[in-house]
mmCIF file of C-alpha atoms in Angstrom:
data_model
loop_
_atom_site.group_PDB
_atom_site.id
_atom_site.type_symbol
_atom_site.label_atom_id
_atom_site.label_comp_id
_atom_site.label_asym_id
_atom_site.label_seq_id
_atom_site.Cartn_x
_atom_site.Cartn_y
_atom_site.Cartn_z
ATOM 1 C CA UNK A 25 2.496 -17.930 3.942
ATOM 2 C CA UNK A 26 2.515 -15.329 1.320
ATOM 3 C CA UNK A 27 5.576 -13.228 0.644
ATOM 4 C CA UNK A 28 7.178 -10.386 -1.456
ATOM 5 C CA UNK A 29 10.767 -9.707 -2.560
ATOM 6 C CA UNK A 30 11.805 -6.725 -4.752
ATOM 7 C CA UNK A 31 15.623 -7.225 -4.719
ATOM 8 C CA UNK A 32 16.270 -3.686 -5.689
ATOM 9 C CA UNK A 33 15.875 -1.220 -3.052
ATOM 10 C CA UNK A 34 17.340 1.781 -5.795
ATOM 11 C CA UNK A 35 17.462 1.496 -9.673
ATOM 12 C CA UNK A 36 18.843 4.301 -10.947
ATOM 13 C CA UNK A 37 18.376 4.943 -14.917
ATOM 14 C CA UNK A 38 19.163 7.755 -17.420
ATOM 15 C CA UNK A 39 16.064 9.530 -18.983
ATOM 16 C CA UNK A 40 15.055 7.774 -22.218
ATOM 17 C CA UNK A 41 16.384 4.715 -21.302
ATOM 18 C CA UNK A 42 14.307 1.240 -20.544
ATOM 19 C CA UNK A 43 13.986 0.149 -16.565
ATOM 20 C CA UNK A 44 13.082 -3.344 -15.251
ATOM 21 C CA UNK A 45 11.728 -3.274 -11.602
ATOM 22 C CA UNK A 46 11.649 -6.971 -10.286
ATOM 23 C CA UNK A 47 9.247 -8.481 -7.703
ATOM 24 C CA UNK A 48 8.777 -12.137 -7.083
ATOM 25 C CA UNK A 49 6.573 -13.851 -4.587
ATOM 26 C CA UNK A 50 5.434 -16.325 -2.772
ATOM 27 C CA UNK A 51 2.252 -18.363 -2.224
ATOM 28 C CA UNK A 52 0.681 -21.715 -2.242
ATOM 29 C CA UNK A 53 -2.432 -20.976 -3.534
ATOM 30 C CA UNK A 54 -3.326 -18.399 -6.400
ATOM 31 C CA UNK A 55 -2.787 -14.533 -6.202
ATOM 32 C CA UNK A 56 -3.606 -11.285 -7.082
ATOM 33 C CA UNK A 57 -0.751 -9.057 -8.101
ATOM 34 C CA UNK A 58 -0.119 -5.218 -7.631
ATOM 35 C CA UNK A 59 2.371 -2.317 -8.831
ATOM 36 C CA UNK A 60 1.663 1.047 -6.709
ATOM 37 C CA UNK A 61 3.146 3.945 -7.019
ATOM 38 C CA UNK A 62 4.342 6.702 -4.059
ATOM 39 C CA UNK A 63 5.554 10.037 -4.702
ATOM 40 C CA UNK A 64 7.175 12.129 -2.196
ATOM 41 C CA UNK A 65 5.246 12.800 0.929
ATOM 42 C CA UNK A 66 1.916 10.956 -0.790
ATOM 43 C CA UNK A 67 -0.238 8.053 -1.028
ATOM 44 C CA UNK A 68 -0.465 4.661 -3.342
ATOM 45 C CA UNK A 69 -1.460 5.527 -6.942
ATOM 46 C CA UNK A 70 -2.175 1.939 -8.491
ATOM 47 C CA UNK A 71 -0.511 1.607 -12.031
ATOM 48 C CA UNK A 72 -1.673 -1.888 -12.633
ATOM 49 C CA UNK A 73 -2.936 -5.127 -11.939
ATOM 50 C CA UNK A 74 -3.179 -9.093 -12.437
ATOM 51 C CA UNK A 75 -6.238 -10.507 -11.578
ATOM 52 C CA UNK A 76 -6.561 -13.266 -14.356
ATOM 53 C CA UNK A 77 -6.060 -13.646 -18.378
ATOM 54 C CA UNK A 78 -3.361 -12.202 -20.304
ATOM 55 C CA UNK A 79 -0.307 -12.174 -18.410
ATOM 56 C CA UNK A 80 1.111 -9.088 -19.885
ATOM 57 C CA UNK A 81 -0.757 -6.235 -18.173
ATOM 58 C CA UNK A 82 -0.616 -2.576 -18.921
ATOM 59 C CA UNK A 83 -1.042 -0.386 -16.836
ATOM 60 C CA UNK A 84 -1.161 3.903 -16.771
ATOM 61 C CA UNK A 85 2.211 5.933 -17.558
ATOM 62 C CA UNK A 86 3.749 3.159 -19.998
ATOM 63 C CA UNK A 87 4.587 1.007 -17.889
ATOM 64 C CA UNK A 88 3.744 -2.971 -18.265
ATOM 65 C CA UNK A 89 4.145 -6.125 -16.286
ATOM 66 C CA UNK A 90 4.380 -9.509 -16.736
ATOM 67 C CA UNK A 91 2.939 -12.446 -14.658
ATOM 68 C CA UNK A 92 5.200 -15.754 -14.918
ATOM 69 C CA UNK A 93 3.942 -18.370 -13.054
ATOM 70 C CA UNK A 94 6.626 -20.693 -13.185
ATOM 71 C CA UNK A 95 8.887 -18.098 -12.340
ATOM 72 C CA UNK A 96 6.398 -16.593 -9.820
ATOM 73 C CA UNK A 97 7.630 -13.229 -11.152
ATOM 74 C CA UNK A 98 5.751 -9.887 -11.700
ATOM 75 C CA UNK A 99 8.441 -7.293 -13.269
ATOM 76 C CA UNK A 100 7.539 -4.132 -14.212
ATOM 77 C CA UNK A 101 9.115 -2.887 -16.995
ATOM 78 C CA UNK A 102 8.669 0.573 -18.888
ATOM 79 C CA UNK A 103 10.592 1.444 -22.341
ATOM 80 C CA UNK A 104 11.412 4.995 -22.200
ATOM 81 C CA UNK A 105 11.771 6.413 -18.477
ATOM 82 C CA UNK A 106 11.297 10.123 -18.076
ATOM 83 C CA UNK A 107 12.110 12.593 -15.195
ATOM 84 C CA UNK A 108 8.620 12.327 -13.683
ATOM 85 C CA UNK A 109 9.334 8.718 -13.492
ATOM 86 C CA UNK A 110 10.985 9.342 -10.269
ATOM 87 C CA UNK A 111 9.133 7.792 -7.016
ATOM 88 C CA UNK A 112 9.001 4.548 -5.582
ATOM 89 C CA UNK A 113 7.609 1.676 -6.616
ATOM 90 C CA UNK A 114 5.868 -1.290 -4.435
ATOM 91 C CA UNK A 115 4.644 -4.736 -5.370
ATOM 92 C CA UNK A 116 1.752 -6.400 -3.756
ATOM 93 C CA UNK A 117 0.072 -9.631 -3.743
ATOM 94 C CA UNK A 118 -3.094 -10.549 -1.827
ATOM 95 C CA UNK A 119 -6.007 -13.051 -2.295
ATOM 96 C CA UNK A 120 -9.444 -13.447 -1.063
ATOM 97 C CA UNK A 121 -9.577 -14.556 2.476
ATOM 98 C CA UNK A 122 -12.955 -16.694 2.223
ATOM 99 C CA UNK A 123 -13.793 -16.395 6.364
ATOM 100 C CA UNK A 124 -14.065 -13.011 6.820
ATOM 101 C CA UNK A 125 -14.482 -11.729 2.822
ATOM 102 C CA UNK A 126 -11.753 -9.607 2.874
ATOM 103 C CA UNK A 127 -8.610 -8.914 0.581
ATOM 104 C CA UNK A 128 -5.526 -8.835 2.827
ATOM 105 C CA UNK A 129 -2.520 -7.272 0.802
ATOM 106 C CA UNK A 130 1.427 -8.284 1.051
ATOM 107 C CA UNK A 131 4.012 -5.346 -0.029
ATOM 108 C CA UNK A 132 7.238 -6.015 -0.971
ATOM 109 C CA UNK A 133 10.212 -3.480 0.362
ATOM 110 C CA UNK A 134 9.912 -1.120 -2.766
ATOM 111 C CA UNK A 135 12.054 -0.352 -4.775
ATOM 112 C CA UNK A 136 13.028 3.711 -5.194
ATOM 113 C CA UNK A 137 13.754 4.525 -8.960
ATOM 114 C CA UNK A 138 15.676 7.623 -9.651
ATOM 115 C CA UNK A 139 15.823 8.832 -13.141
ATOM 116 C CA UNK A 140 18.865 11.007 -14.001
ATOM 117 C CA UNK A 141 18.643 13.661 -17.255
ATOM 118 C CA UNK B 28 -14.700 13.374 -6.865
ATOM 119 C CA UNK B 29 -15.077 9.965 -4.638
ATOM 120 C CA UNK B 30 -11.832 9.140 -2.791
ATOM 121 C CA UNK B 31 -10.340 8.733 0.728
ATOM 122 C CA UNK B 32 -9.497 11.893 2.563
ATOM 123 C CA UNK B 33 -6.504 11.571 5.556
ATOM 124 C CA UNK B 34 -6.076 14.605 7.765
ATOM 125 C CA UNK B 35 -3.615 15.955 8.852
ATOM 126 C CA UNK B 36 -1.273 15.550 6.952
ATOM 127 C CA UNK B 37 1.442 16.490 9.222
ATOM 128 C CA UNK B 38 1.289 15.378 12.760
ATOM 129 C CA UNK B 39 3.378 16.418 15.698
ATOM 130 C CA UNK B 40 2.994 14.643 18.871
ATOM 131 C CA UNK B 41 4.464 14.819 22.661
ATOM 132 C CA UNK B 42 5.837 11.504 23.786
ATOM 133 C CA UNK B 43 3.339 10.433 26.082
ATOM 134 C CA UNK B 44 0.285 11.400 24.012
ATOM 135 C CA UNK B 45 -2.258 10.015 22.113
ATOM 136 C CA UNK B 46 -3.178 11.381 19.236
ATOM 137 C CA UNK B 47 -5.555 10.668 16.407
ATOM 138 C CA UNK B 48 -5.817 9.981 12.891
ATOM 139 C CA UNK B 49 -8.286 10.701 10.553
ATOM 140 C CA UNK B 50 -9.820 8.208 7.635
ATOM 141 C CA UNK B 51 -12.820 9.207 5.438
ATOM 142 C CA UNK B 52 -13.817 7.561 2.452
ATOM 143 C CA UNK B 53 -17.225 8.613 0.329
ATOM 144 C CA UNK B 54 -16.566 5.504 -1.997
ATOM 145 C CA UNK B 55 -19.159 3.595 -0.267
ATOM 146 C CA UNK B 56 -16.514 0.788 0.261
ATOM 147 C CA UNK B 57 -17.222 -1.440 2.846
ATOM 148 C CA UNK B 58 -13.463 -2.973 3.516
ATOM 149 C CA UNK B 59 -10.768 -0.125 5.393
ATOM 150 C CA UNK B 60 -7.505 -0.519 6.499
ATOM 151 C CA UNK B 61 -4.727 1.046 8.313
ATOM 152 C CA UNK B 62 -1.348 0.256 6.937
ATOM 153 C CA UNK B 63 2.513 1.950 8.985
ATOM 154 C CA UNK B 64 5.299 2.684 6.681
ATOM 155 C CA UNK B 65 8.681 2.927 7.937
ATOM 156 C CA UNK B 66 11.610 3.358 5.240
ATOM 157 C CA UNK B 67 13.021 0.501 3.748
ATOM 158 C CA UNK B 68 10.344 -1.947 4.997
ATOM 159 C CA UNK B 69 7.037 -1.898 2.568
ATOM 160 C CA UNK B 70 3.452 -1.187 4.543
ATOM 161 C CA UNK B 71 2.602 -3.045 7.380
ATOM 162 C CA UNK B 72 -1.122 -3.368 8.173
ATOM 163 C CA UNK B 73 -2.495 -2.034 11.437
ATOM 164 C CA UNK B 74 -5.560 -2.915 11.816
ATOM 165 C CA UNK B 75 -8.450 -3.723 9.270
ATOM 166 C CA UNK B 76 -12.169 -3.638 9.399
ATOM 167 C CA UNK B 77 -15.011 -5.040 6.933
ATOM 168 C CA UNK B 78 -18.179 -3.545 8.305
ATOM 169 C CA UNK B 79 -19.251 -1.171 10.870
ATOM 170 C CA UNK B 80 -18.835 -2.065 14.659
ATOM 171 C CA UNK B 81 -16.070 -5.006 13.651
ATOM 172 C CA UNK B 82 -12.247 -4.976 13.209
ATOM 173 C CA UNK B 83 -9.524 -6.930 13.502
ATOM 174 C CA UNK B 84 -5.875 -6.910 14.043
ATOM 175 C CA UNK B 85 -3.014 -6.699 11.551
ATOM 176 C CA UNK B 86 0.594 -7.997 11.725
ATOM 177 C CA UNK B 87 1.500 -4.865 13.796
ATOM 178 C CA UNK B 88 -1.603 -3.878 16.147
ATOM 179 C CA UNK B 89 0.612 -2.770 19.735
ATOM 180 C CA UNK B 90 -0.147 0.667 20.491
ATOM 181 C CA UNK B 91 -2.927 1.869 18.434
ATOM 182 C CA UNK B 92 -6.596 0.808 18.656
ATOM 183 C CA UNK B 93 -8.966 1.849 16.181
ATOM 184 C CA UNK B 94 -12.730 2.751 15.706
ATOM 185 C CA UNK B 95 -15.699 1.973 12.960
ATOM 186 C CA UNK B 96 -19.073 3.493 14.279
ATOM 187 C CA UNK B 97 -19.648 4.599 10.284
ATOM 188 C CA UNK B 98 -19.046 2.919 7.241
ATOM 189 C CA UNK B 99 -17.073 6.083 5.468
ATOM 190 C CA UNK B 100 -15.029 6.456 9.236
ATOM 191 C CA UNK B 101 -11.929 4.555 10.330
ATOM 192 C CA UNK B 102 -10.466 6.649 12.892
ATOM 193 C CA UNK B 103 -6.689 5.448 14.170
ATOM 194 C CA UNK B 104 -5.472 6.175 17.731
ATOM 195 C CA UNK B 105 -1.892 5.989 18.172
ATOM 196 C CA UNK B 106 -1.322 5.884 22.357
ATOM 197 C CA UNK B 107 1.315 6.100 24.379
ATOM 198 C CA UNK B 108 2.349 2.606 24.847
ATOM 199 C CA UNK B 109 3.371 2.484 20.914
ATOM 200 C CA UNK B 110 6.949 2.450 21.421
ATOM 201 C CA UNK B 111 7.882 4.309 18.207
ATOM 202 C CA UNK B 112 5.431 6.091 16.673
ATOM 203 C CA UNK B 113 7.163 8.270 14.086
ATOM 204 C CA UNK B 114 6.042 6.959 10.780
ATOM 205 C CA UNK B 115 4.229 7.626 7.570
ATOM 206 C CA UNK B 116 0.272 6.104 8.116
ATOM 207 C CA UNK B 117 -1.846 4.851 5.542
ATOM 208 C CA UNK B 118 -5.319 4.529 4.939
ATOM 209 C CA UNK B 119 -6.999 1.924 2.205
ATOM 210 C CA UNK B 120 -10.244 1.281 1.519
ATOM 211 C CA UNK B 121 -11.995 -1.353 -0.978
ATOM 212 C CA UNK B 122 -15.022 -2.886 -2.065
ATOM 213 C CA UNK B 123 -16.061 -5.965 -0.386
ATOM 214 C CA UNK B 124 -15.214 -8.619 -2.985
ATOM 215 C CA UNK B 125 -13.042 -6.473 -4.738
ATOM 216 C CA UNK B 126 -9.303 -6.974 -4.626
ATOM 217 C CA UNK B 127 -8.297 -3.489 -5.726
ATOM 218 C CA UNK B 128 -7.778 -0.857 -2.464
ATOM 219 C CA UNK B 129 -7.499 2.329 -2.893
ATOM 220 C CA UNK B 130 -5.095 4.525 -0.555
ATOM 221 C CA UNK B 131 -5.946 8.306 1.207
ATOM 222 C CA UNK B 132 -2.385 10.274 0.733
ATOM 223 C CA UNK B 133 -0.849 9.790 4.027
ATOM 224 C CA UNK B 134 -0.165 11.331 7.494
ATOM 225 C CA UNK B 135 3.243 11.920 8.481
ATOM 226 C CA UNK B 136 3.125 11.662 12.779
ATOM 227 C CA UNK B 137 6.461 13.171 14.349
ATOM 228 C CA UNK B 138 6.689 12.335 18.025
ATOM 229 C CA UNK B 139 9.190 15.704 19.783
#
């Protein structure tokens, strides 16, 4: 069975200052990875994605993730924070079911990042 | 613009009702799902549906039902015997073959 863990349910961070949000996960079998992003009272914005190649993706905003396999990791990371960074923040992994066709998603937790000025 | 479109976006509701959501998508996707989201504990799909006139259950499918009579129209009914309804409701929709879903902006359903 697939899973998601994002350890950190709040990160707080200074504005200007770097922020690592960690996921990993588990699976057997190969996986497509997710960051989404919620703001207040809204919907999931995607920021970026892993769906094969380089393992350092970049997404929209700044922000960047890296895939490690061996570490089945999928942190997001983003150098400079600002006040509009401010939401929460939810990893996802899904793969192809090959019966029905369809892409069934796991979410992690999320974790809520508050940026302070 | 193409997108998904969830109305309302605030929804009050009488314990003992049901009530309905709203799902419309004009991205001619043929996957949509219905995901809950409760504080502290990620999305949790609903129900899900590939083509028109099928659907299946998701991990958390007591107390709602759900309709797909059009492709662009996922309808969610939330009845009485869901025990707690209050939540935050999401729709997704994505291309068959496609792992990226894209998400409608939420209802929030109250139950008073």
């Amino acid at each position: 069975a697939q899973s998601v863990t994002q350890l950190d349910s709040q990160v707080p961070v200074f504005e200007e200052a770097p922020v690592e949000l960690r996921c990993n996960y588990s699976s057997s079998v190969s996986v497509y990875l997710f960051w989404y992003v919620q703001y207040p009272n809204q919907g999931l914005q995607l920021l970026l994605k892993y769906l094969s190649g380089s393992t350092l993706v970049k997404g929209i905003n700044g922000f960047e993730a890296e895939f490690n396999k061996s570490q089945t990791s999928f942190h997001l990371r983003k150098p400079s924070v600002h006040i509009s960074d401010t939401a929460e923040y939810f990893c996802a992994v899904t793969r192809i079911d090959f019966t029905s066709g369809t892409y069934k998603y796991i979410f992690g937790t999320g974790t809520r990042l508050k940026v302070l000025a | 613009d193409g997108g998904i479109t969830q109305s309302p976006k605030y929804l009050f509701r009488k314990e003992g009702q049901n009530v309905t959501l709203s799902c419309e998508q004009n991205l001619n996707h043929d996957a949509m799902y219905w995901y809950r989201q409760d504080p502290g504990q990620g999305l949790r799909l609903i129900y899900y549906s590939q083509i028109v006139n099928d659907f299946q259950k998701g991990d958390i499918a007591e107390g709602y039902s759900v309709s797909r009579e059009k492709k662009e129209s996922f309808p969610l009914t939330v009845t009485s015997a869901q025990k707690n309804p209050t939540a935050f409701y999401l729709c997704a929709s994505s291309r068959q073959g496609v792992a990226e879903a894209f998400f409608g902006q939420g209802t929030r359903l109250t139950v008073v």
